[in-house]
CSV table of C-alpha atoms in Angstrom, one decimal:
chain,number,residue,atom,x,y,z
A,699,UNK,CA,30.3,15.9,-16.3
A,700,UNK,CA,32.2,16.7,-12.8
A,701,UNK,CA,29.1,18.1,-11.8
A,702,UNK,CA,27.0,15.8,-12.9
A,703,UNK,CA,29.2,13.1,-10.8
A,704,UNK,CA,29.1,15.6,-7.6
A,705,UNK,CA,25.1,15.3,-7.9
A,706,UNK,CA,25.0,11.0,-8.4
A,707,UNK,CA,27.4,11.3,-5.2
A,708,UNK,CA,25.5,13.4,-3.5
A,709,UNK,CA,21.7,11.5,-4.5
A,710,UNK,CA,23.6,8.0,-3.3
A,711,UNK,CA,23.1,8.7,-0.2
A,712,UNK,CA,19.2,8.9,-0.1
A,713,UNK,CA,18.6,4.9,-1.5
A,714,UNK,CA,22.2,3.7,1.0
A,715,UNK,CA,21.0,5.5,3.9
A,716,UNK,CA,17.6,3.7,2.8
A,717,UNK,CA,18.9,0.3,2.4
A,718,UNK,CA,22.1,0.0,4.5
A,719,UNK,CA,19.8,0.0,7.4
A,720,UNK,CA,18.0,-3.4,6.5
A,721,UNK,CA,19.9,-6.0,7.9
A,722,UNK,CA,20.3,-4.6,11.1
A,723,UNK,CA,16.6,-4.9,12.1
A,724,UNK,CA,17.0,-8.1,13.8
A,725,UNK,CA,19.8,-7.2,15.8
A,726,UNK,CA,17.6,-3.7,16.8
A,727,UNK,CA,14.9,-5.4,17.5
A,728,UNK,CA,17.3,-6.9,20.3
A,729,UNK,CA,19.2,-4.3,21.2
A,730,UNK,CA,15.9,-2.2,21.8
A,731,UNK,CA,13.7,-4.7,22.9
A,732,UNK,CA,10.9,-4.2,20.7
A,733,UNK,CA,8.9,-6.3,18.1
A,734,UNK,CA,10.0,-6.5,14.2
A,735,UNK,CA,7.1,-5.3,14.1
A,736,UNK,CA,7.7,-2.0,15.9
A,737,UNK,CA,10.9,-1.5,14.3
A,738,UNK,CA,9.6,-1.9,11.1
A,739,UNK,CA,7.6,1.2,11.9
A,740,UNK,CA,11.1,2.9,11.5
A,741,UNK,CA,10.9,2.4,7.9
A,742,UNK,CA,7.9,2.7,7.1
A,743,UNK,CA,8.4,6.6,8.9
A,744,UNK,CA,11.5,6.7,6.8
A,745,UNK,CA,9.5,5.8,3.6
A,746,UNK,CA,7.0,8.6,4.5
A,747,UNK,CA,9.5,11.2,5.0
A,748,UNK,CA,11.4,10.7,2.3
A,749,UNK,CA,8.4,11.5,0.2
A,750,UNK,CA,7.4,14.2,1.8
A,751,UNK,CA,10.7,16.3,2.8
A,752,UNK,CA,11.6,17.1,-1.1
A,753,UNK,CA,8.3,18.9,-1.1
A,754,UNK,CA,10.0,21.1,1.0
A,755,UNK,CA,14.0,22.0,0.1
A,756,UNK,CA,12.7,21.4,-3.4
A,757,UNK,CA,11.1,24.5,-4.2
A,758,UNK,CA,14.3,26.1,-1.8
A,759,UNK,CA,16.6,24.7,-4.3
A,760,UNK,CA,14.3,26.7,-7.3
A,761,UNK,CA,14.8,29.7,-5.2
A,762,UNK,CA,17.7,29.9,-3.0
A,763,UNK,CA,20.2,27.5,-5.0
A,764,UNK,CA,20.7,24.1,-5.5
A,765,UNK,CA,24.4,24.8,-3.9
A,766,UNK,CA,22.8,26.2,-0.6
A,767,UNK,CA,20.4,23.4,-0.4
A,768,UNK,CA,22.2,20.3,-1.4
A,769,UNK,CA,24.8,21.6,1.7
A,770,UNK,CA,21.8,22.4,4.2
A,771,UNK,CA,20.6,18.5,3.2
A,772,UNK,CA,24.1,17.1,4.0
A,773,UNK,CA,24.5,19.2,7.0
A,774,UNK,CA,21.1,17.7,8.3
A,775,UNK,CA,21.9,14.2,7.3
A,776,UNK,CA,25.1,14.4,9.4
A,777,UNK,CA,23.7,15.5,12.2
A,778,UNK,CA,21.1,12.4,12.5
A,779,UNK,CA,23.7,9.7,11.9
A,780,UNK,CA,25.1,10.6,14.5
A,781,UNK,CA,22.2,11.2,17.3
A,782,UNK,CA,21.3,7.5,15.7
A,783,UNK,CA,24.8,6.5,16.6
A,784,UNK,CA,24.5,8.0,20.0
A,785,UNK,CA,20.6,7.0,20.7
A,786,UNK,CA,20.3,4.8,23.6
A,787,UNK,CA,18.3,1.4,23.4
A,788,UNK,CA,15.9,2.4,26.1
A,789,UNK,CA,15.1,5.4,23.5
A,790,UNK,CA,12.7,3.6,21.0
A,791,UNK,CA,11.2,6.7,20.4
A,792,UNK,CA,13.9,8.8,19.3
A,793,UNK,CA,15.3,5.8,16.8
A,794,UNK,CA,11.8,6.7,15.2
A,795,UNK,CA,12.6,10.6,15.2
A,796,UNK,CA,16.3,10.7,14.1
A,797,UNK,CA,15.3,8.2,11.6
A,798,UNK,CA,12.7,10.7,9.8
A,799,UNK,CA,15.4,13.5,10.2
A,800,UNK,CA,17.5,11.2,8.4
A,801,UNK,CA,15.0,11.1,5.5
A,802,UNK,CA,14.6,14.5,5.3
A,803,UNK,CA,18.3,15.3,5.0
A,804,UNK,CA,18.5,12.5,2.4
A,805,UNK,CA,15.8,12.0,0.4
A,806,UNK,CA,16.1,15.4,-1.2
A,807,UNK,CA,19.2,15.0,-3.1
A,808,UNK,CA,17.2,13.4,-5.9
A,809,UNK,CA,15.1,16.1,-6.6
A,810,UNK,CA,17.8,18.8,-6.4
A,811,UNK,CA,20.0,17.4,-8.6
A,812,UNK,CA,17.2,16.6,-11.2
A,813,UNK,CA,17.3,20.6,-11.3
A,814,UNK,CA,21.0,21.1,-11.9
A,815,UNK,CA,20.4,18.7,-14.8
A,816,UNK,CA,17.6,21.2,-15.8
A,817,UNK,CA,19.6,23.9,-15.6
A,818,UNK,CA,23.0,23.1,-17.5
A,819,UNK,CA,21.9,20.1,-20.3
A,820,UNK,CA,19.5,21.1,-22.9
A,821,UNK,CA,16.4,18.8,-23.9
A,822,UNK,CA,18.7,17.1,-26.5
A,823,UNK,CA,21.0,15.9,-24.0
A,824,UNK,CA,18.8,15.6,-20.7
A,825,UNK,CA,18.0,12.2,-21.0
A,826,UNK,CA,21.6,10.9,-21.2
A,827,UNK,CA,22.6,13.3,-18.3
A,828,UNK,CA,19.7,12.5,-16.2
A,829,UNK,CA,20.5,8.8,-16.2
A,830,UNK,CA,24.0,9.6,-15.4
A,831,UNK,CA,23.5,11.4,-12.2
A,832,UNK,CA,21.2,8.1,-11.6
A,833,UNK,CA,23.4,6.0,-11.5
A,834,UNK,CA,24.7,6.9,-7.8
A,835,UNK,CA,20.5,6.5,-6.4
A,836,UNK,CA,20.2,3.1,-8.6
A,837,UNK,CA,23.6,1.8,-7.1
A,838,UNK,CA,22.9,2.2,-3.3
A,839,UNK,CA,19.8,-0.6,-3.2
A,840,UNK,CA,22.5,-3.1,-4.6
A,841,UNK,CA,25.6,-2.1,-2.1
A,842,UNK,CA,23.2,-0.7,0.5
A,843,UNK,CA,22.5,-4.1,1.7
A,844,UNK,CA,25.8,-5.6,1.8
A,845,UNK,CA,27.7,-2.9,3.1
A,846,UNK,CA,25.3,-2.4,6.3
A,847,UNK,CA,25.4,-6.5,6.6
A,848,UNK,CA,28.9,-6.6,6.8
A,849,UNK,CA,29.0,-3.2,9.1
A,850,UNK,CA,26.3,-4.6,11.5
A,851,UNK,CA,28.3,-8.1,11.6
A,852,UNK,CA,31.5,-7.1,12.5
A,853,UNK,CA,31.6,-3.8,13.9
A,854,UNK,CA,27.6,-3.5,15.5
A,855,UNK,CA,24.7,-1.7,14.3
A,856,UNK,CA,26.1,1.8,15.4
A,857,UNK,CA,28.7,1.7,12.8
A,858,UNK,CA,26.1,1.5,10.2
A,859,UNK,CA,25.2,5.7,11.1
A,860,UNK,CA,29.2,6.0,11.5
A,861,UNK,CA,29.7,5.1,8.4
A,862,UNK,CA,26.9,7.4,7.3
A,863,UNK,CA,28.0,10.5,9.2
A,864,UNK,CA,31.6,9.6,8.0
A,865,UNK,CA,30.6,9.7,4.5
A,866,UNK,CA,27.6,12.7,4.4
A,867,UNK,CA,29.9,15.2,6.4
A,868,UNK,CA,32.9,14.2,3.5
A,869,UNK,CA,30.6,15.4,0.6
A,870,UNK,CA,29.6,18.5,2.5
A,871,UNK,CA,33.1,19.6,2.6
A,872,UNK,CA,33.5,19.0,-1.2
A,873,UNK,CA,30.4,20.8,-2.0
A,874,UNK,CA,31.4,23.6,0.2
A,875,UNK,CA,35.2,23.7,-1.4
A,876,UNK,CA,34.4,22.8,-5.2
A,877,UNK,CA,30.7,22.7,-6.0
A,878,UNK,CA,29.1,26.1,-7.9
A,879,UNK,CA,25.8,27.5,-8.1
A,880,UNK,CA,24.0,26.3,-11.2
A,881,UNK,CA,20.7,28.1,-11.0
A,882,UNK,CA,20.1,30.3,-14.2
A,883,UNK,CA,18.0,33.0,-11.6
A,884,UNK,CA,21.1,33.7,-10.0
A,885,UNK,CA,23.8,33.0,-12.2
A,886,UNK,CA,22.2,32.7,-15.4
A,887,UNK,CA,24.5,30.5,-17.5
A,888,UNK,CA,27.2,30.3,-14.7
A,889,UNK,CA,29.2,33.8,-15.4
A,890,UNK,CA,26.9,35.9,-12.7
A,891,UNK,CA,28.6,36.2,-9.1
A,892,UNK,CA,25.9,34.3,-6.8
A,893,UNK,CA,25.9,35.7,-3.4
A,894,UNK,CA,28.5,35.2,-1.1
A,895,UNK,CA,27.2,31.5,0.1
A,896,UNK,CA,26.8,30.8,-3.6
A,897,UNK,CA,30.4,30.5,-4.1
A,898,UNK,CA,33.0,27.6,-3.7
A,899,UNK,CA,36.2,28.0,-2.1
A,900,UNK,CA,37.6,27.1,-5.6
A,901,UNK,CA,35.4,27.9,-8.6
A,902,UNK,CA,37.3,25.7,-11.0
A,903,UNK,CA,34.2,24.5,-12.2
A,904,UNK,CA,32.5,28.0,-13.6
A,905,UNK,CA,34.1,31.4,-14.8
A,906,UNK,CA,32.2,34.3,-12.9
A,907,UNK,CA,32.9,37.6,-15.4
A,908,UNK,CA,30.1,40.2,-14.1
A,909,UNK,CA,28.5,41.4,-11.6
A,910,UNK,CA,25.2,42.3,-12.9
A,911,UNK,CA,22.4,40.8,-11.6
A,912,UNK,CA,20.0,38.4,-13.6
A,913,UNK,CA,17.2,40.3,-15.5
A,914,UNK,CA,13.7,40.4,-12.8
A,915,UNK,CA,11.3,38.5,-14.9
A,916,UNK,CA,13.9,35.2,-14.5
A,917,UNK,CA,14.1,35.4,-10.6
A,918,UNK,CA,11.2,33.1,-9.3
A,919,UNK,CA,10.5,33.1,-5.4
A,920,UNK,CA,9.5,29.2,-4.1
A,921,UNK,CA,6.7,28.4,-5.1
A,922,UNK,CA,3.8,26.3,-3.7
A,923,UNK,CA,4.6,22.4,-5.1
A,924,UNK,CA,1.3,21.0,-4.1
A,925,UNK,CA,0.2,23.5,-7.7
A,926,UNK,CA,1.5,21.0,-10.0
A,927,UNK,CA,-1.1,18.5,-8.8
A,928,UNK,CA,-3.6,21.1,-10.7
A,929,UNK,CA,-1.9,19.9,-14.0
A,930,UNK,CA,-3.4,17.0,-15.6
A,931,UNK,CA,-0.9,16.0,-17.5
A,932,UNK,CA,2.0,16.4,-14.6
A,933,UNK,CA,-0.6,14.3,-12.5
A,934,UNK,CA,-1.0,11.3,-15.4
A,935,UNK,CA,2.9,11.5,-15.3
A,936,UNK,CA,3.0,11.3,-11.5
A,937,UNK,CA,0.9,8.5,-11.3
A,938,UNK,CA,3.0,6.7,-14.0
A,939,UNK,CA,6.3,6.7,-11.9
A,940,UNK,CA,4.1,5.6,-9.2
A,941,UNK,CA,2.6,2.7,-10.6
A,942,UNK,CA,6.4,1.6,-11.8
A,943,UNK,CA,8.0,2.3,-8.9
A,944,UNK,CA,5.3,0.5,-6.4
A,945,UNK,CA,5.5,-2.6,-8.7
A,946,UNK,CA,9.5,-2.4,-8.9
A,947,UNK,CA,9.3,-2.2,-5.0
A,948,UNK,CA,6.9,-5.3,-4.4
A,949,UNK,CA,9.9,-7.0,-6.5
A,950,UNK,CA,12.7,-6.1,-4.4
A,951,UNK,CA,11.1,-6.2,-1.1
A,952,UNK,CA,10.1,-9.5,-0.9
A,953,UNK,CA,13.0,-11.0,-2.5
A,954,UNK,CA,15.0,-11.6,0.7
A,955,UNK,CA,11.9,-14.0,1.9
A,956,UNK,CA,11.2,-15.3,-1.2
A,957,UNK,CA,14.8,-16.3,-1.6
A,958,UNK,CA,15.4,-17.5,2.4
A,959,UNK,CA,12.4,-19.9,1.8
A,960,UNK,CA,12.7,-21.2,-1.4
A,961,UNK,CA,16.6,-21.2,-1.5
A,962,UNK,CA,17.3,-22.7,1.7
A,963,UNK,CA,20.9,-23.3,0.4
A,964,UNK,CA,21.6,-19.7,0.3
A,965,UNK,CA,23.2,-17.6,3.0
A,966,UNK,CA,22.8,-14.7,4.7
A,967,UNK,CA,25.8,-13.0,2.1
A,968,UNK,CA,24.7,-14.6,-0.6
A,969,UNK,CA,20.9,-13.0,-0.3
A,970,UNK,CA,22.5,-10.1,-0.4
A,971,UNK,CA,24.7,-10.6,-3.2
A,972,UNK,CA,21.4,-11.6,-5.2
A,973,UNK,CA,20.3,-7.7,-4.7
A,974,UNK,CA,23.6,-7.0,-7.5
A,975,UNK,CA,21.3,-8.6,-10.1
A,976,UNK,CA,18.6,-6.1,-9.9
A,977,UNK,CA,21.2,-3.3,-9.1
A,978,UNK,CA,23.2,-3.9,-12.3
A,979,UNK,CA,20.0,-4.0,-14.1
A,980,UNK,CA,19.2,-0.2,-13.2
A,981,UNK,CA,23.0,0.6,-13.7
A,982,UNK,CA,22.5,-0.9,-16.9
A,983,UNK,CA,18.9,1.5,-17.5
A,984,UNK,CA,20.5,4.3,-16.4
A,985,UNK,CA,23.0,4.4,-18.9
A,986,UNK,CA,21.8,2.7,-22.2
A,987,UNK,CA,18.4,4.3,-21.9
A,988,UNK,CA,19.4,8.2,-21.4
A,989,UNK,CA,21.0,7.8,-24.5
A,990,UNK,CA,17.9,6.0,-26.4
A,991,UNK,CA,15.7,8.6,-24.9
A,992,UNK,CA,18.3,11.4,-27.0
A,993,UNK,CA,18.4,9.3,-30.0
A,994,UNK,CA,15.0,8.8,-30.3
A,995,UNK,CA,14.4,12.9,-29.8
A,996,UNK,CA,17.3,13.9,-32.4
A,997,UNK,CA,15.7,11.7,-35.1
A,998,UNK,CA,12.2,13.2,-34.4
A,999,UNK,CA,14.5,16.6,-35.0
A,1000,UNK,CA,14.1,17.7,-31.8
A,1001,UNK,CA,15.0,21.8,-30.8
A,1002,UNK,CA,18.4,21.7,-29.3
A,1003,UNK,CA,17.6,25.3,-27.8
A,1004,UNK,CA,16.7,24.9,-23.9
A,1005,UNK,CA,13.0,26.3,-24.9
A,1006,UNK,CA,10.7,23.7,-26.6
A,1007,UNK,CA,8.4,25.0,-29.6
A,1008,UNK,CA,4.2,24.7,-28.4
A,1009,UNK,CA,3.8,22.8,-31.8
A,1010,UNK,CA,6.7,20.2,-31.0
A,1011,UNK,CA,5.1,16.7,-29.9
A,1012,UNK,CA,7.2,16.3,-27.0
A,1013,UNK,CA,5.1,13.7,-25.3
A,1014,UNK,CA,4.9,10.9,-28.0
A,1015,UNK,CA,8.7,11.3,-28.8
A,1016,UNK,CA,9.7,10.8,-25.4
A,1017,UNK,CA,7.1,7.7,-24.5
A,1018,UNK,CA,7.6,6.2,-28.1
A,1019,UNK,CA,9.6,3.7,-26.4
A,1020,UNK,CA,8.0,3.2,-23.0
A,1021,UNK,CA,5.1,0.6,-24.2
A,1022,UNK,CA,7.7,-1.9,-25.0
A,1023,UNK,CA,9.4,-1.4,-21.2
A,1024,UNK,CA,5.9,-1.7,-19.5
A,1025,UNK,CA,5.4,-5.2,-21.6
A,1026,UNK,CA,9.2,-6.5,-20.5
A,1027,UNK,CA,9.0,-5.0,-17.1
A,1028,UNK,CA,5.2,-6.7,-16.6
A,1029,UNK,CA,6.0,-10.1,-17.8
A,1030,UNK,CA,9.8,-10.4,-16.1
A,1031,UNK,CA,8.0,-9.8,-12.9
A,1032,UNK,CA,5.5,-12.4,-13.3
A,1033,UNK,CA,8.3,-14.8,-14.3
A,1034,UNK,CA,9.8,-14.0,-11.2
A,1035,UNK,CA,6.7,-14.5,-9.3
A,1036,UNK,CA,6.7,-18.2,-10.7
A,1037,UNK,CA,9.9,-18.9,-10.8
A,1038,UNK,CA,11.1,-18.6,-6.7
A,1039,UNK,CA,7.7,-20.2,-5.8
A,1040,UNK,CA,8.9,-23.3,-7.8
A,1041,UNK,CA,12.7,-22.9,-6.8
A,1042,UNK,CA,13.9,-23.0,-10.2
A,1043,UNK,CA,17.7,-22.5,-10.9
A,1044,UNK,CA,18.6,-19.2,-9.0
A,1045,UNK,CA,19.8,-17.8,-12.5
A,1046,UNK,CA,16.4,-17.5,-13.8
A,1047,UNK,CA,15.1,-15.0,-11.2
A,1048,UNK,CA,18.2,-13.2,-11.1
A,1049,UNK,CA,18.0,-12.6,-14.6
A,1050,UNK,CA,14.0,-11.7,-14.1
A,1051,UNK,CA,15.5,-9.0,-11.4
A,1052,UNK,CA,17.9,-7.8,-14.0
A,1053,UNK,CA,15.4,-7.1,-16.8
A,1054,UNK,CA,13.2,-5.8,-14.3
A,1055,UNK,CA,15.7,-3.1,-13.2
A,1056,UNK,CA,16.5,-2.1,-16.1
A,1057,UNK,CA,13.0,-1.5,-17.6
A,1058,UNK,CA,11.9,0.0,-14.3
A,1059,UNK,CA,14.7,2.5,-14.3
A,1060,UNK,CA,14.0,3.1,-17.9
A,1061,UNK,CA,10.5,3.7,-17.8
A,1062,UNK,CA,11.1,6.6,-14.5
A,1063,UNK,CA,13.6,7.8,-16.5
A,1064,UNK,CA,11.5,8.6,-19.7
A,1065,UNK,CA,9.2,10.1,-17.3
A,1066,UNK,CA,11.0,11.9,-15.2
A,1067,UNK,CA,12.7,13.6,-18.5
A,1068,UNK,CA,9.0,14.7,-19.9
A,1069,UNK,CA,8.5,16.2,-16.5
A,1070,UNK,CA,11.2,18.5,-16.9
A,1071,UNK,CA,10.9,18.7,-20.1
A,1072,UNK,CA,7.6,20.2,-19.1
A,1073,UNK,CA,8.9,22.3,-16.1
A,1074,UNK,CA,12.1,23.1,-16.8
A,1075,UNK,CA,11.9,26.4,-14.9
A,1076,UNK,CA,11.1,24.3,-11.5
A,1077,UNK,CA,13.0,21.0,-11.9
A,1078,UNK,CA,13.5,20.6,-8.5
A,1079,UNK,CA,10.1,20.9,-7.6
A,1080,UNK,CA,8.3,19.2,-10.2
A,1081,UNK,CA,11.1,16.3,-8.9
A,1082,UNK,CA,10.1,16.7,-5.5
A,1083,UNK,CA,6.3,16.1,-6.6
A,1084,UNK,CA,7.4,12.7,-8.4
A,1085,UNK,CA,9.1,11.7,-4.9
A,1086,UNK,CA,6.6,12.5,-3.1
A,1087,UNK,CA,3.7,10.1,-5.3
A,1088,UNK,CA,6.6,7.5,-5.6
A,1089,UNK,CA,7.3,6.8,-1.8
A,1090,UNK,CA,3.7,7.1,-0.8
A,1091,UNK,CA,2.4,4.6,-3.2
A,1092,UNK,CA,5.3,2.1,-2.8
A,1093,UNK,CA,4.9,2.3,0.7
A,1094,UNK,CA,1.2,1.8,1.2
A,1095,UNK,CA,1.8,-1.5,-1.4
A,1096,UNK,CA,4.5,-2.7,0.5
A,1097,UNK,CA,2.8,-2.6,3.7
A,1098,UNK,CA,0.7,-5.4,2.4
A,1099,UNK,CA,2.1,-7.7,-0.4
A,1100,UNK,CA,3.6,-9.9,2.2
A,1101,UNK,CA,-0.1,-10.5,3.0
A,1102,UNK,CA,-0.9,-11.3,-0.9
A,1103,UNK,CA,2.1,-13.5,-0.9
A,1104,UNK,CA,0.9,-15.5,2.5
A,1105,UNK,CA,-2.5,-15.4,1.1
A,1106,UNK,CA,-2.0,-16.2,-2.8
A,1107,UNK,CA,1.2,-17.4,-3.2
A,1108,UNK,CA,4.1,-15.6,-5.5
A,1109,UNK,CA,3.6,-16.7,-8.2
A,1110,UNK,CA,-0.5,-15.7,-8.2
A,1111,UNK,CA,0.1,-12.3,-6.5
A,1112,UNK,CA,2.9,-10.9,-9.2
A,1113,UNK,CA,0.3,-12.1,-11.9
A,1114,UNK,CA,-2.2,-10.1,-10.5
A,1115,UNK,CA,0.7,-6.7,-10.0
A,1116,UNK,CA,1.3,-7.3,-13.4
A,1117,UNK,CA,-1.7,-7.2,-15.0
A,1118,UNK,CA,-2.7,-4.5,-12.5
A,1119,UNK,CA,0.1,-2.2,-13.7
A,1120,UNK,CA,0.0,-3.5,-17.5
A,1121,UNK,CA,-3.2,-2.1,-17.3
A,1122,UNK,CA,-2.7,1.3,-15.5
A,1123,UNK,CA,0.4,2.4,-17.1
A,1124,UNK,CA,-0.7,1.2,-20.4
A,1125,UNK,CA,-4.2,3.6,-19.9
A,1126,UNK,CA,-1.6,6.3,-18.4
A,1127,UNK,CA,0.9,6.5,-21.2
A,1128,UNK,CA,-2.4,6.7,-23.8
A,1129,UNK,CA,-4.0,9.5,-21.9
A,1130,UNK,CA,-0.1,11.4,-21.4
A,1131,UNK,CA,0.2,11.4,-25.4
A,1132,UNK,CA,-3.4,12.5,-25.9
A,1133,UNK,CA,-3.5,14.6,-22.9
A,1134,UNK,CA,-1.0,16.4,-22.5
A,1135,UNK,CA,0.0,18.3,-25.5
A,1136,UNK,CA,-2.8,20.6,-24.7
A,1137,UNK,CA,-2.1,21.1,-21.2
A,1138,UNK,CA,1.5,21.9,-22.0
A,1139,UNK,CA,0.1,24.4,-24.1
A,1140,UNK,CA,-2.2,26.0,-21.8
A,1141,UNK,CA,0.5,26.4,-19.3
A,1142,UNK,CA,3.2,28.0,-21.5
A,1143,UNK,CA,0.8,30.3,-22.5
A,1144,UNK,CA,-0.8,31.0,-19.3
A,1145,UNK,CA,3.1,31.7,-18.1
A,1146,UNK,CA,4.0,33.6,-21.0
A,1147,UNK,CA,1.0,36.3,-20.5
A,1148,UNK,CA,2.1,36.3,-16.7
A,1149,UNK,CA,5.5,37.5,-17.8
């Protein structure tokens, strides 16, 4: 559980560094004399980055460590809060920079700690455990906001990446005093001395007893993470979390305008406030879900060894309950479509944002389980590859549903996301079940006659 918690702390800082930045675009596109426009660009890089830096430290954290690279992510991230905090407004250009360094160091947290969760909780447990160290990347969209409002307010916009450097360089020193290795190539189940940067100041946390090293054939070098796109059913999976993820992102991204025009009533803090609704939804999903997810995989009498039988059906136990998210997640978003275009009573959307985070953290979280359920021997890079198909997708959609929304109204345009993904997640979860018991089977062979 303590290392569980270290993880969520260390994955919060992906989503706050994400989100705490928001309401200080106004005041930068001031301060640096450029358009919204143009300093919208800064998130949008952010966006891209963050998708594509896992790819990277990923498959490093399945080789090296997850120890070495969650420290080597923290290091980085403190290092571009502060050039932010030091960039000068005549320096638009290295704003942009810093700002995809900052992704980079962030964004990778997510994938490494899905591989700690790999390697210490066995499939009976790992979707309880999974939503647990979730709960730290669901929390920082709902307090991102309000603390960088609040920041930005009082103390300027440079506090916001004081605050930042403040907080990243704090969890690097815990990680370097308490946190252990947890890969099994090194340390198989934690009693293996790890190399010398393997080890915390204070092992508290593990019990080293030999120093033997782990047999060859477990030792994996990083591997290539674009090879997981070759896998059919990894790719129907992928394409899942992307379709839930782009919808759950249209949602929250165009709340804040929705709300300012509809709700004229409402301030600045209370907009932000509103983003708690949808953030204790996902608090909510990340908790109550993990431990449907285990339920539903201990009636089925799921193994409780870490190794999964070929003739086990892995994919229809896990996404037995995701039709029934889809349909809630679908129709609260349409609701909420309708509902701020006709400024009904603020509770109603709110409530829409709640169900919606909670099914939309559910349904990743099912998912994201069945992927590492699937590649349990790479978790961070099979994580990295959801990342990367997550950010891309969300990002391309929300460069233009502000356009649908001009153009069609909210209420029209979340009817036509809905269906859209109703119909693409409902085709995606038919072909995973189908699918990809026979892929999962060619693979596990295929890797078993490498071996």
């Amino acid at each position: 559980m303590i290392l569980v918690a270290l993880s969520g702390l260390t994955s919060l800082l992906s989503p706050l560094t994400a989100n705490i930045y928001l309401p200080a675009l106004p005041v930068l596109s001031e301060e640096f004399h450029k358009s919204i426009e143009l300093i919208n660009l800064t998130v949008t890089a952010y966006m891209v980055f963050q998708g594509v830096a896992p790819m990277a430290l990923g498959p490093l954290a399945d080789a090296k460590g997850r120890r070495t690279a969650f420290i080597v992510c923290m290091c980085i991230l403190t290092v571009s809060c502060i050039g932010i905090a030091l960039t000068p407004t005549s320096a638009y250009w290295l704003l942009v920079v810093l700002r995809c360094v900052q992704a980079a160091g962030s964004a990778s947290t997510i994938a490494i700690g899905a591989g700690v969760i790999v390697d210490i909780v066995t499939p009976e447990q790992r979707g309880s455990f999974l939503g647990l160290s979730l709960i730290g990347p669901m929390v920082g969209p709902a307090v991102g906001p309000i603390i960088g409002g609040v920041l930005a307010e009082h103390l300027g916009w440079r506090s916001i990446f004081w605050f930042l450097a403040i907080f990243a360089a704090s969890v690097a020193i815990i990680l370097v005093l308490v946190y252990p290795e947890t890969l099994r190539s090194l340390v198989g189940n934690g009693t293996v001395y790890p190399p010398w940067y393997g080890r915390p100041v204070f092992p508290f946390l593990t019990h080293y007893a030999t120093h033997e090293k782990v047999p060859k054939p477990a030792i994996r070098r990083a591997r290539n993470p674009f090879l997981v796109f070759k896998q059919l059913d990894v790719c129907i999976l992928l394409a899942g979390n992307a379709v839930v993820n782009s919808l759950f992102y249209a949602v929250a991204t165009t709340a804040s305008p929705l709300f300012t025009e509809n709700y004229p009533e409402l301030s600045e803090t209370d907009i932000g406030l509103t983003f708690l609704a949808i953030g204790g939804g996902m608090f909510a999903g990340t908790i109550f879900a993990g431990r449907l997810l285990d339920r539903s995989w201990r009636r089925a009498g799921g193994p409780q060894t870490r190794n999964i039988p070929l003739e086990f059906p892995t994919e229809r136990v896990r996404l037995s309950i995701s039709p029934l998210y889809l349909a809630l997640m679908c129709a609260a978003s349409v609701g909420y479509g309708w509902a701020v275009q006709n400024g009904v009573h603020l509770a109603v959307p709110l409530i829409l944002h709640f169900i919606i985070g909670y099914t939309a953290i559910s349904l990743l979280n099912v998912q994201q389980t069945l992927l590492l359920d699937s590649f349990s021997s790479a978790g961070s890079s099979i994580t990295a590859a959801s990342n990367l198909a997550r950010c891309v997708t969300a990002a391309g959609l929300v460069s233009f549903v502000d356009i649908m929304v001009r153009k069609l109204g909210a209420g029209w345009t979340f009817v036509l996301l809905g269906l859209l993904a109703a119909v693409l997640m409902g085709t995606l979860l038919f072909l995973a079940v189908r699918v990809g018991p026979k892929w999962r089977r060619k693979r596990t062979e295929a890797q078993a006659a490498a071996q």
